[in-house]
CSV table of N, CA and C in Angstrom, one decimal:
chain,number,residue,atom,x,y,z
J,4,UNK,N,-9.6,35.1,-19.4
J,4,UNK,CA,-9.5,36.5,-19.2
J,4,UNK,C,-10.7,36.9,-20.1
J,5,UNK,N,-11.3,38.1,-19.1
J,5,UNK,CA,-12.6,38.8,-19.9
J,5,UNK,C,-12.3,39.9,-20.0
J,6,UNK,N,-12.8,40.5,-21.0
J,6,UNK,CA,-12.9,42.3,-20.6
J,6,UNK,C,-14.4,42.6,-20.7
J,7,UNK,N,-14.1,44.0,-20.0
J,7,UNK,CA,-15.6,44.3,-19.0
J,7,UNK,C,-16.7,44.3,-19.9
J,8,UNK,N,-16.6,44.3,-21.1
J,8,UNK,CA,-18.1,43.6,-22.0
J,8,UNK,C,-18.7,42.4,-22.0
J,9,UNK,N,-17.7,41.5,-21.3
J,9,UNK,CA,-17.7,40.0,-21.8
J,9,UNK,C,-18.6,39.6,-20.1
J,10,UNK,N,-18.5,40.4,-19.0
J,10,UNK,CA,-18.7,39.9,-17.9
J,10,UNK,C,-20.1,39.9,-17.8
J,11,UNK,N,-20.6,38.6,-16.8
J,11,UNK,CA,-22.1,38.7,-16.3
J,11,UNK,C,-22.3,39.3,-15.1
J,12,UNK,N,-23.5,39.6,-14.9
J,12,UNK,CA,-23.9,40.1,-13.7
J,12,UNK,C,-23.0,39.6,-12.0
J,13,UNK,N,-23.0,38.1,-12.2
J,13,UNK,CA,-22.5,37.8,-11.0
J,13,UNK,C,-20.9,38.1,-10.9
J,14,UNK,N,-20.1,38.0,-12.1
J,14,UNK,CA,-19.0,38.5,-12.5
J,14,UNK,C,-18.6,39.9,-11.9
J,15,UNK,N,-19.6,40.9,-12.4
J,15,UNK,CA,-19.5,42.0,-12.2
J,15,UNK,C,-19.7,42.8,-10.7
J,16,UNK,N,-20.6,42.1,-10.3
J,16,UNK,CA,-20.7,41.9,-8.5
J,16,UNK,C,-19.3,41.6,-8.0
J,17,UNK,N,-18.8,40.4,-8.3
J,17,UNK,CA,-17.6,40.1,-7.5
J,17,UNK,C,-16.4,41.2,-7.6
J,18,UNK,N,-16.1,41.6,-9.4
J,18,UNK,CA,-15.3,42.7,-9.2
J,18,UNK,C,-15.5,44.2,-8.4
J,19,UNK,N,-16.7,44.3,-8.2
J,19,UNK,CA,-17.3,45.7,-7.4
J,19,UNK,C,-16.8,45.3,-6.3
J,20,UNK,N,-17.5,43.9,-5.7
J,20,UNK,CA,-17.0,43.7,-4.1
J,20,UNK,C,-15.7,43.6,-3.5
J,21,UNK,N,-14.7,43.1,-4.6
J,21,UNK,CA,-13.4,43.3,-4.4
J,21,UNK,C,-12.8,45.0,-4.4
J,22,UNK,N,-13.6,45.5,-4.6
J,22,UNK,CA,-13.3,46.8,-4.5
J,22,UNK,C,-14.0,47.7,-3.6
J,23,UNK,N,-14.7,46.8,-2.7
J,23,UNK,CA,-15.6,47.5,-1.6
J,23,UNK,C,-16.6,48.4,-1.9
J,24,UNK,N,-17.1,48.0,-3.5
J,24,UNK,CA,-18.3,49.6,-4.0
J,24,UNK,C,-19.4,48.4,-3.8
J,25,UNK,N,-20.3,49.5,-4.3
J,25,UNK,CA,-21.9,49.0,-3.9
J,25,UNK,C,-21.9,47.8,-5.4
J,26,UNK,N,-23.0,46.8,-4.7
J,26,UNK,CA,-22.8,45.6,-5.8
J,26,UNK,C,-24.5,45.5,-6.6
J,27,UNK,N,-24.9,46.5,-6.1
J,27,UNK,CA,-26.8,46.4,-6.3
J,27,UNK,C,-27.3,47.2,-7.7
J,28,UNK,N,-27.9,46.7,-8.4
J,28,UNK,CA,-28.1,47.4,-9.5
J,28,UNK,C,-28.2,46.4,-10.4
J,29,UNK,N,-28.7,46.9,-12.0
J,29,UNK,CA,-28.8,46.0,-13.2
J,29,UNK,C,-27.4,46.0,-14.0
J,30,UNK,N,-27.4,45.0,-14.9
J,30,UNK,CA,-26.1,45.1,-15.4
J,30,UNK,C,-25.8,46.4,-16.2
J,31,UNK,N,-26.3,47.4,-16.6
J,31,UNK,CA,-26.1,48.4,-17.0
J,31,UNK,C,-25.3,49.2,-15.8
J,32,UNK,N,-26.0,49.3,-14.9
J,32,UNK,CA,-25.3,50.1,-13.8
J,32,UNK,C,-24.1,49.3,-13.2
J,33,UNK,N,-24.3,48.0,-13.0
J,33,UNK,CA,-22.9,47.7,-12.9
J,33,UNK,C,-21.8,47.6,-13.6
J,34,UNK,N,-22.0,47.6,-14.9
J,34,UNK,CA,-20.9,48.0,-15.8
J,34,UNK,C,-20.2,49.7,-15.6
J,35,UNK,N,-21.3,50.6,-15.6
J,35,UNK,CA,-21.0,51.6,-15.2
J,35,UNK,C,-20.1,51.9,-14.3
J,36,UNK,N,-20.3,51.5,-13.0
J,36,UNK,CA,-19.6,51.5,-11.7
J,36,UNK,C,-18.3,50.7,-11.8
J,37,UNK,N,-18.4,49.8,-12.5
J,37,UNK,CA,-16.9,49.1,-12.4
J,37,UNK,C,-16.2,50.0,-13.4
J,38,UNK,N,-16.8,50.3,-14.3
J,38,UNK,CA,-16.0,51.2,-15.7
J,38,UNK,C,-15.2,52.4,-14.5
J,39,UNK,N,-16.5,53.0,-14.1
J,39,UNK,CA,-15.6,54.6,-13.5
J,39,UNK,C,-14.8,53.9,-12.3
J,40,UNK,N,-14.5,52.8,-11.6
J,40,UNK,CA,-13.6,52.4,-10.7
J,40,UNK,C,-12.0,52.1,-11.4
J,41,UNK,N,-12.6,51.4,-12.5
J,41,UNK,CA,-11.2,51.4,-13.7
J,41,UNK,C,-10.6,52.6,-13.7
J,42,UNK,N,-11.2,53.5,-14.2
J,42,UNK,CA,-10.6,54.8,-14.7
J,42,UNK,C,-10.0,55.5,-13.5
J,43,UNK,N,-10.6,55.4,-12.1
J,43,UNK,CA,-10.3,55.9,-11.1
J,43,UNK,C,-8.8,55.1,-10.8
J,44,UNK,N,-8.7,54.0,-10.9
J,44,UNK,CA,-8.0,52.9,-10.7
J,44,UNK,C,-6.6,53.2,-11.6
J,45,UNK,N,-6.6,54.1,-12.7
J,45,UNK,CA,-6.1,54.3,-13.5
J,45,UNK,C,-5.5,53.6,-14.7
J,46,UNK,N,-6.6,52.8,-14.7
J,46,UNK,CA,-6.9,51.3,-15.8
J,46,UNK,C,-7.4,52.0,-16.9
J,47,UNK,N,-7.2,51.4,-18.3
J,47,UNK,CA,-8.3,51.5,-19.3
J,47,UNK,C,-9.4,50.4,-19.4
J,48,UNK,N,-10.8,50.6,-18.8
J,48,UNK,CA,-11.8,50.2,-18.8
J,48,UNK,C,-12.0,49.3,-19.9
J,49,UNK,N,-11.5,49.4,-21.4
J,49,UNK,CA,-11.9,49.0,-22.4
J,49,UNK,C,-10.8,48.0,-22.7
J,50,UNK,N,-9.6,47.9,-22.5
J,50,UNK,CA,-8.7,47.3,-22.6
J,50,UNK,C,-8.2,46.1,-21.3
J,51,UNK,N,-8.9,46.7,-20.1
J,51,UNK,CA,-8.5,45.8,-18.7
J,51,UNK,C,-9.1,44.5,-18.7
J,52,UNK,N,-8.1,43.4,-18.8
J,52,UNK,CA,-8.6,41.8,-18.6
J,52,UNK,C,-9.1,41.4,-17.0
J,53,UNK,N,-9.9,40.9,-16.7
J,53,UNK,CA,-10.2,40.3,-15.4
J,53,UNK,C,-9.8,39.0,-15.4
J,54,UNK,N,-9.0,38.4,-14.0
J,54,UNK,CA,-8.6,37.3,-14.0
J,54,UNK,C,-9.9,36.5,-13.4
J,55,UNK,N,-10.1,35.3,-13.5
J,55,UNK,CA,-10.9,34.1,-13.2
J,55,UNK,C,-12.3,34.5,-13.7
J,56,UNK,N,-12.6,35.4,-14.8
J,56,UNK,CA,-14.1,35.9,-15.3
J,56,UNK,C,-14.4,34.7,-16.3
J,57,UNK,N,-13.7,33.6,-16.6
J,57,UNK,CA,-14.0,32.5,-17.5
J,57,UNK,C,-14.8,31.2,-16.7
J,58,UNK,N,-15.4,31.4,-15.5
J,58,UNK,CA,-15.8,30.5,-14.6
J,58,UNK,C,-17.4,30.0,-15.3
J,59,UNK,N,-17.8,30.5,-16.1
J,59,UNK,CA,-18.8,30.2,-17.3
J,59,UNK,C,-18.5,29.3,-18.0
J,60,UNK,N,-17.3,29.3,-18.3
J,60,UNK,CA,-16.5,28.1,-19.2
J,60,UNK,C,-16.4,26.9,-18.8
J,61,UNK,N,-15.9,27.3,-17.4
J,61,UNK,CA,-15.6,26.2,-16.4
J,61,UNK,C,-17.1,25.6,-16.5
J,62,UNK,N,-17.8,25.9,-16.0
J,62,UNK,CA,-19.1,25.0,-15.9
J,62,UNK,C,-19.5,24.8,-16.8
J,63,UNK,N,-19.8,25.1,-18.1
J,63,UNK,CA,-20.1,24.5,-19.2
J,63,UNK,C,-18.9,23.2,-19.6
J,64,UNK,N,-18.6,23.2,-19.2
J,64,UNK,CA,-17.1,22.0,-19.6
J,64,UNK,C,-16.8,21.4,-18.2
J,65,UNK,N,-17.7,21.2,-17.5
J,65,UNK,CA,-17.7,20.5,-16.0
J,65,UNK,C,-16.5,20.6,-15.2
J,66,UNK,N,-15.7,21.5,-15.5
J,66,UNK,CA,-14.1,21.8,-14.4
J,66,UNK,C,-14.3,22.5,-13.3
J,67,UNK,N,-15.7,23.0,-13.0
J,67,UNK,CA,-16.1,23.8,-12.2
J,67,UNK,C,-16.3,22.9,-10.8
J,68,UNK,N,-15.3,23.0,-9.8
J,68,UNK,CA,-14.9,22.0,-8.7
J,68,UNK,C,-16.4,22.7,-7.7
J,69,UNK,N,-16.5,21.2,-6.6
J,69,UNK,CA,-16.9,21.7,-5.8
J,69,UNK,C,-16.5,23.1,-4.7
J,70,UNK,N,-15.2,22.8,-4.4
J,70,UNK,CA,-14.8,24.0,-4.0
J,70,UNK,C,-15.1,25.1,-4.5
J,71,UNK,N,-14.5,25.5,-6.2
J,71,UNK,CA,-15.4,26.9,-6.4
J,71,UNK,C,-16.6,27.5,-6.2
J,72,UNK,N,-17.5,26.2,-6.2
J,72,UNK,CA,-18.8,26.5,-5.7
J,72,UNK,C,-19.0,27.3,-4.6
J,73,UNK,N,-18.4,26.0,-3.8
J,73,UNK,CA,-18.6,26.6,-2.4
J,73,UNK,C,-18.0,28.0,-2.0
J,74,UNK,N,-17.0,28.4,-2.5
J,74,UNK,CA,-16.4,29.6,-2.6
J,74,UNK,C,-17.5,31.1,-3.4
J,75,UNK,N,-17.6,30.6,-4.3
J,75,UNK,CA,-18.7,31.4,-4.9
J,75,UNK,C,-20.1,31.3,-4.2
J,76,UNK,N,-20.5,30.6,-3.5
J,76,UNK,CA,-22.0,30.4,-2.3
J,76,UNK,C,-21.6,31.3,-1.2
J,77,UNK,N,-20.1,31.1,-0.7
J,77,UNK,CA,-20.0,31.6,0.5
J,77,UNK,C,-20.0,33.1,0.1
J,78,UNK,N,-19.5,33.7,-0.7
J,78,UNK,CA,-19.3,35.2,-1.5
J,78,UNK,C,-20.6,35.6,-1.6
J,79,UNK,N,-21.3,35.2,-2.2
J,79,UNK,CA,-22.8,35.4,-2.3
J,79,UNK,C,-23.8,35.6,-0.8
J,80,UNK,N,-23.2,34.6,-0.1
J,80,UNK,CA,-24.0,34.7,1.3
J,80,UNK,C,-23.2,36.1,2.1
J,81,UNK,N,-22.3,36.1,1.8
J,81,UNK,CA,-21.5,37.3,2.7
J,81,UNK,C,-22.0,38.7,2.1
J,82,UNK,N,-22.2,38.4,0.8
J,82,UNK,CA,-22.9,39.9,0.1
J,82,UNK,C,-24.5,40.3,0.5
J,83,UNK,N,-25.0,39.2,0.5
J,83,UNK,CA,-26.4,38.9,0.7
J,83,UNK,C,-27.0,39.7,2.2
J,84,UNK,N,-25.5,39.1,3.1
J,84,UNK,CA,-25.8,39.4,4.9
J,84,UNK,C,-25.6,40.9,5.0
J,85,UNK,N,-24.3,41.4,4.5
J,85,UNK,CA,-23.8,42.9,4.2
J,85,UNK,C,-24.9,43.8,3.8
J,86,UNK,N,-25.9,43.3,2.8
J,86,UNK,CA,-27.1,44.4,1.9
J,86,UNK,C,-27.9,44.1,3.1
J,87,UNK,N,-28.0,43.2,3.9
J,87,UNK,CA,-29.5,43.1,4.9
J,87,UNK,C,-29.1,44.1,5.9
J,88,UNK,N,-27.8,44.2,6.4
J,88,UNK,CA,-27.6,44.5,7.6
J,88,UNK,C,-27.2,46.3,7.1
J,89,UNK,N,-27.1,46.5,6.1
J,89,UNK,CA,-27.2,48.0,5.6
J,89,UNK,C,-28.9,48.3,5.8
J,90,UNK,N,-29.4,47.3,4.9
J,90,UNK,CA,-30.9,48.1,5.0
J,90,UNK,C,-31.6,47.8,6.3
J,91,UNK,N,-31.3,47.3,7.0
J,91,UNK,CA,-31.5,47.1,8.4
J,91,UNK,C,-31.2,48.2,9.1
J,92,UNK,N,-30.3,48.9,8.8
J,92,UNK,CA,-29.8,49.7,9.6
J,92,UNK,C,-30.2,51.6,9.0
J,93,UNK,N,-30.5,51.5,7.4
J,93,UNK,CA,-31.5,52.5,6.8
J,93,UNK,C,-32.6,52.2,7.5
J,94,UNK,N,-33.3,50.9,7.4
J,94,UNK,CA,-34.7,51.5,8.2
J,94,UNK,C,-34.9,52.1,9.8
J,95,UNK,N,-33.6,51.4,10.1
J,95,UNK,CA,-33.9,51.8,11.8
J,95,UNK,C,-33.5,53.5,11.7
J,96,UNK,N,-32.9,54.0,10.9
J,96,UNK,CA,-32.5,55.5,10.7
J,96,UNK,C,-34.0,56.3,10.4
J,97,UNK,N,-34.7,55.3,9.3
J,97,UNK,CA,-36.0,56.2,8.9
J,97,UNK,C,-36.7,56.1,9.8
J,98,UNK,N,-36.9,55.0,10.6
J,98,UNK,CA,-38.1,54.9,11.6
J,98,UNK,C,-37.5,55.8,12.8
J,99,UNK,N,-36.3,56.3,13.4
J,99,UNK,CA,-36.0,56.8,14.2
J,99,UNK,C,-36.3,58.5,13.8
J,100,UNK,N,-36.0,59.0,12.4
J,100,UNK,CA,-36.7,60.0,12.0
J,100,UNK,C,-38.0,60.1,11.7
J,101,UNK,N,-38.6,59.2,11.7
J,101,UNK,CA,-40.2,59.6,11.5
J,101,UNK,C,-40.9,59.8,13.1
J,102,UNK,N,-40.0,59.3,14.0
J,102,UNK,CA,-40.6,59.3,15.3
J,102,UNK,C,-40.3,60.5,16.1
J,103,UNK,N,-39.8,61.3,15.5
J,103,UNK,CA,-39.1,62.8,16.1
J,103,UNK,C,-40.1,63.8,15.8
């Protein structure tokens, strides 16, 4: 279990994705967004401990399994696809507005 300040960018994005929040931005932006979400959930962001946030330790000790890697890759590919779809829709809207 890790606290908010101990999460890396991948972990921050995973936590934001679990909450259906925007996952783009640098680490500072992601931390601020997740901090705000925790407050909205009635949780203390300075004390809240995240489950499964010790994957980095698993990787360094060799206990990170193929299944976990596949799960992470699937999660990342899903996020990339969703972002791509959002950006495509935004570009369509911009194009439509510019043609008016």
